[in-house]
Amino acid sequence: MIRVDVPGKLFVAGEYAVLEPGGAAVLVAVDRFLTVRATPHDSRRTVTSEHTGGRIVDFTGAPRPVVAAVAVVERLAMDAGRRRIGFELDIRSALDEADGRKYGLGSSGAVTVGVVRALGALYGFDLKAGEVVKLALLSVFSDDPHCSGGDVAASALTGWVAYRSPDRARVAEWWSDPRTSLGDLLSRPWPLLAVENLAAPRALELVIGWTGRPAKSRSLVAAVRAGISEAGFRRFREESDACVARLVAALDEGDDQGTAHAVAEVGLLVRALGELAGVVIETPELADLRVRAEALGGVAKSSGAGGGDCGIALLPAPEDVETLRRSWRAAGVVPLDLRVHTSDDRRKGDLR
């Protein structure tokens, strides 16, 4: 039996811009996990998860991210001349609460990474992190060609991660070409794609709060794109990418002040994008979360598409963390006991 524990993620910077080819983002992996157990079987190929009601079902009846990930790993196996095997996949997630409350920690990306790693190991592949990222991206793009893929990168590499999204159209062209083996697709550089681990801030404390309101990211993204001109979104994208570049440089240099300033800049850009598009990205709860962090000398912003889910704060004084959490509770924001998760065995697979 193979067991794989995959962390969830949160966006620090680059939301919306990363949905475009070459768009840049910074994310963190957090210490809540989705677990995939893969066991070989003589004949059947099944999945058990919360989404199946705990029932054992044929894998074709599993959620789409699982089906897509299985298909990618099996193509890798067939291209390598390995025979198809039977398997039982058991998927258990702690990324959401048992009562169904969702925090926006990237369940789809985590399950994709988990199935790729677990089933890949069952087939005997020793996949590096960069290979897992590419296989998982092929899976998620086949299910949703417009998603960012950032959650996949964070869950696969763990820690603080810089991500630049690939040219999806070019990758899809390669993927659909029957002359292209999956092994070749993994070994060649992908246009625009870049993934690398970053140093964590030296002294800034990352604090995470949940608004109590789940967000529908796809609907928000569609509303933003419908409410803004191409030229307006292009300007936002350029400014966001520049902020993310400053954030990456500050993290690499151990410049906590520069890190906080860049995160504040990105937050301001995202709020302006929502106002320009006529879409509520920063809800009143997220605004309250931000203002209360700023009152303690920190910076804060929504994480991900906004409209609910989580916000993040960076505080320069560790002693202020509990003060902020109490302040958030008084405003109805739920502090989450989450920390950045960095795997002991990341087997770095930076793609640059």
PDB file of N, CA, C and O in Angstrom, residues 101-104 209-217 220 280-286 303 306-311 332-334:
ATOM      1  N   ARG A 101     -17.996  22.535   5.716  1.00  0.00           N
ATOM      2  CA  ARG A 101     -17.495  23.903   5.527  1.00  0.00           C
ATOM      3  C   ARG A 101     -16.199  23.878   4.724  1.00  0.00           C
ATOM      4  O   ARG A 101     -15.283  23.135   5.041  1.00  0.00           O
ATOM      5  N   LYS A 102     -16.152  24.738   3.716  1.00  0.00           N
ATOM      6  CA  LYS A 102     -14.983  24.776   2.833  1.00  0.00           C
ATOM      7  C   LYS A 102     -14.192  26.052   3.072  1.00  0.00           C
ATOM      8  O   LYS A 102     -14.759  27.140   3.170  1.00  0.00           O
ATOM      9  N   TYR A 103     -12.879  25.902   3.132  1.00  0.00           N
ATOM     10  CA  TYR A 103     -12.002  27.033   3.397  1.00  0.00           C
ATOM     11  C   TYR A 103     -11.326  27.584   2.144  1.00  0.00           C
ATOM     12  O   TYR A 103     -10.702  28.638   2.188  1.00  0.00           O
ATOM     13  N   GLY A 104     -11.383  26.857   1.041  1.00  0.00           N
ATOM     14  CA  GLY A 104     -10.693  27.309  -0.160  1.00  0.00           C
ATOM     15  C   GLY A 104      -9.222  26.962  -0.154  1.00  0.00           C
ATOM     16  O   GLY A 104      -8.389  27.748  -0.612  1.00  0.00           O
ATOM     17  N   GLY A 209      -7.074  33.835   8.351  1.00  0.00           N
ATOM     18  CA  GLY A 209      -8.427  33.935   8.885  1.00  0.00           C
ATOM     19  C   GLY A 209      -9.455  33.524   7.847  1.00  0.00           C
ATOM     20  O   GLY A 209      -9.263  33.739   6.647  1.00  0.00           O
ATOM     21  N   TRP A 210     -10.540  32.935   8.308  1.00  0.00           N
ATOM     22  CA  TRP A 210     -11.614  32.465   7.430  1.00  0.00           C
ATOM     23  C   TRP A 210     -12.851  33.314   7.679  1.00  0.00           C
ATOM     24  O   TRP A 210     -13.252  33.542   8.823  1.00  0.00           O
ATOM     25  N   THR A 211     -13.463  33.784   6.603  1.00  0.00           N
ATOM     26  CA  THR A 211     -14.598  34.697   6.729  1.00  0.00           C
ATOM     27  C   THR A 211     -15.903  34.006   7.084  1.00  0.00           C
ATOM     28  O   THR A 211     -16.872  34.676   7.444  1.00  0.00           O
ATOM     29  N   GLY A 212     -15.932  32.676   6.959  1.00  0.00           N
ATOM     30  CA  GLY A 212     -17.168  31.956   7.198  1.00  0.00           C
ATOM     31  C   GLY A 212     -18.056  31.878   5.981  1.00  0.00           C
ATOM     32  O   GLY A 212     -19.144  31.291   6.023  1.00  0.00           O
ATOM     33  N   ARG A 213     -17.588  32.475   4.886  1.00  0.00           N
ATOM     34  CA  ARG A 213     -18.384  32.483   3.657  1.00  0.00           C
ATOM     35  C   ARG A 213     -17.594  31.817   2.534  1.00  0.00           C
ATOM     36  O   ARG A 213     -16.573  32.360   2.100  1.00  0.00           O
ATOM     37  N   PRO A 214     -18.025  30.644   2.055  1.00  0.00           N
ATOM     38  CA  PRO A 214     -17.316  30.024   0.938  1.00  0.00           C
ATOM     39  C   PRO A 214     -17.492  30.844  -0.332  1.00  0.00           C
ATOM     40  O   PRO A 214     -18.512  31.501  -0.524  1.00  0.00           O
ATOM     41  N   ALA A 215     -16.458  30.825  -1.184  1.00  0.00           N
ATOM     42  CA  ALA A 215     -16.495  31.596  -2.422  1.00  0.00           C
ATOM     43  C   ALA A 215     -16.579  30.661  -3.620  1.00  0.00           C
ATOM     44  O   ALA A 215     -16.099  29.534  -3.581  1.00  0.00           O
ATOM     45  N   LYS A 216     -17.199  31.148  -4.682  1.00  0.00           N
ATOM     46  CA  LYS A 216     -17.270  30.411  -5.941  1.00  0.00           C
ATOM     47  C   LYS A 216     -16.295  31.056  -6.918  1.00  0.00           C
ATOM     48  O   LYS A 216     -16.629  32.022  -7.617  1.00  0.00           O
ATOM     49  N   SER A 217     -15.088  30.510  -6.964  1.00  0.00           N
ATOM     50  CA  SER A 217     -14.008  31.153  -7.699  1.00  0.00           C
ATOM     51  C   SER A 217     -14.323  31.313  -9.182  1.00  0.00           C
ATOM     52  O   SER A 217     -14.052  32.360  -9.776  1.00  0.00           O
ATOM     53  N   LEU A 220     -16.644  34.198  -9.821  1.00  0.00           N
ATOM     54  CA  LEU A 220     -15.983  35.476  -9.598  1.00  0.00           C
ATOM     55  C   LEU A 220     -15.060  35.828 -10.755  1.00  0.00           C
ATOM     56  O   LEU A 220     -15.047  36.960 -11.230  1.00  0.00           O
ATOM     57  N   VAL A 280     -17.456  42.280  -6.162  1.00  0.00           N
ATOM     58  CA  VAL A 280     -17.005  42.333  -4.765  1.00  0.00           C
ATOM     59  C   VAL A 280     -15.954  41.241  -4.543  1.00  0.00           C
ATOM     60  O   VAL A 280     -16.287  40.076  -4.329  1.00  0.00           O
ATOM     61  N   ILE A 281     -14.688  41.635  -4.632  1.00  0.00           N
ATOM     62  CA  ILE A 281     -13.593  40.717  -4.333  1.00  0.00           C
ATOM     63  C   ILE A 281     -13.280  40.780  -2.838  1.00  0.00           C
ATOM     64  O   ILE A 281     -13.178  39.752  -2.167  1.00  0.00           O
ATOM     65  N   GLU A 282     -13.126  41.994  -2.320  1.00  0.00           N
ATOM     66  CA  GLU A 282     -12.920  42.143  -0.875  1.00  0.00           C
ATOM     67  C   GLU A 282     -14.273  42.374  -0.220  1.00  0.00           C
ATOM     68  O   GLU A 282     -14.832  43.466  -0.267  1.00  0.00           O
ATOM     69  N   THR A 283     -14.810  41.332   0.387  1.00  0.00           N
ATOM     70  CA  THR A 283     -16.088  41.425   1.092  1.00  0.00           C
ATOM     71  C   THR A 283     -15.905  42.246   2.371  1.00  0.00           C
ATOM     72  O   THR A 283     -14.784  42.505   2.807  1.00  0.00           O
ATOM     73  N   PRO A 284     -16.999  42.669   3.001  1.00  0.00           N
ATOM     74  CA  PRO A 284     -16.857  43.390   4.278  1.00  0.00           C
ATOM     75  C   PRO A 284     -16.061  42.600   5.312  1.00  0.00           C
ATOM     76  O   PRO A 284     -15.278  43.181   6.082  1.00  0.00           O
ATOM     77  N   GLU A 285     -16.236  41.284   5.336  1.00  0.00           N
ATOM     78  CA  GLU A 285     -15.474  40.462   6.293  1.00  0.00           C
ATOM     79  C   GLU A 285     -13.982  40.495   5.981  1.00  0.00           C
ATOM     80  O   GLU A 285     -13.143  40.601   6.890  1.00  0.00           O
ATOM     81  N   LEU A 286     -13.634  40.404   4.697  1.00  0.00           N
ATOM     82  CA  LEU A 286     -12.224  40.455   4.312  1.00  0.00           C
ATOM     83  C   LEU A 286     -11.643  41.845   4.567  1.00  0.00           C
ATOM     84  O   LEU A 286     -10.466  41.977   4.949  1.00  0.00           O
ATOM     85  N   SER A 303      -7.155  36.070  -0.063  1.00  0.00           N
ATOM     86  CA  SER A 303      -6.322  35.018  -0.655  1.00  0.00           C
ATOM     87  C   SER A 303      -7.144  34.275  -1.685  1.00  0.00           C
ATOM     88  O   SER A 303      -8.237  33.791  -1.387  1.00  0.00           O
ATOM     89  N   GLY A 306     -11.089  35.727  -3.734  1.00  0.00           N
ATOM     90  CA  GLY A 306     -11.822  36.634  -2.871  1.00  0.00           C
ATOM     91  C   GLY A 306     -13.295  36.268  -2.839  1.00  0.00           C
ATOM     92  O   GLY A 306     -13.680  35.132  -3.117  1.00  0.00           O
ATOM     93  N   GLY A 307     -14.125  37.236  -2.480  1.00  0.00           N
ATOM     94  CA  GLY A 307     -15.548  36.972  -2.398  1.00  0.00           C
ATOM     95  C   GLY A 307     -15.936  36.106  -1.218  1.00  0.00           C
ATOM     96  O   GLY A 307     -17.076  35.653  -1.112  1.00  0.00           O
ATOM     97  N   GLY A 308     -15.011  35.873  -0.307  1.00  0.00           N
ATOM     98  CA  GLY A 308     -15.212  34.980   0.826  1.00  0.00           C
ATOM     99  C   GLY A 308     -13.958  34.181   1.074  1.00  0.00           C
ATOM    100  O   GLY A 308     -12.846  34.640   0.821  1.00  0.00           O
ATOM    101  N   ASP A 309     -14.115  32.957   1.576  1.00  0.00           N
ATOM    102  CA  ASP A 309     -12.987  32.080   1.886  1.00  0.00           C
ATOM    103  C   ASP A 309     -12.023  32.756   2.857  1.00  0.00           C
ATOM    104  O   ASP A 309     -12.444  33.351   3.827  1.00  0.00           O
ATOM    105  N   CYS A 310     -10.723  32.689   2.583  1.00  0.00           N
ATOM    106  CA  CYS A 310      -9.715  33.113   3.549  1.00  0.00           C
ATOM    107  C   CYS A 310      -9.026  34.424   3.181  1.00  0.00           C
ATOM    108  O   CYS A 310      -8.968  34.806   2.015  1.00  0.00           O
ATOM    109  N   GLY A 311      -8.506  35.061   4.202  1.00  0.00           N
ATOM    110  CA  GLY A 311      -7.586  36.172   4.030  1.00  0.00           C
ATOM    111  C   GLY A 311      -6.313  35.851   4.780  1.00  0.00           C
ATOM    112  O   GLY A 311      -6.295  34.999   5.680  1.00  0.00           O
ATOM    113  N   GLY A 332     -16.075  38.299  13.960  1.00  0.00           N
ATOM    114  CA  GLY A 332     -16.708  37.170  13.286  1.00  0.00           C
ATOM    115  C   GLY A 332     -15.833  36.470  12.277  1.00  0.00           C
ATOM    116  O   GLY A 332     -16.310  35.615  11.525  1.00  0.00           O
ATOM    117  N   VAL A 333     -14.554  36.815  12.249  1.00  0.00           N
ATOM    118  CA  VAL A 333     -13.587  36.130  11.384  1.00  0.00           C
ATOM    119  C   VAL A 333     -12.959  34.993  12.184  1.00  0.00           C
ATOM    120  O   VAL A 333     -12.531  35.197  13.330  1.00  0.00           O
ATOM    121  N   VAL A 334     -12.902  33.811  11.612  1.00  0.00           N
ATOM    122  CA  VAL A 334     -12.394  32.638  12.324  1.00  0.00           C
ATOM    123  C   VAL A 334     -10.892  32.472  12.056  1.00  0.00           C
ATOM    124  O   VAL A 334     -10.494  32.197  10.922  1.00  0.00           O
TER     125      VAL A 334
END
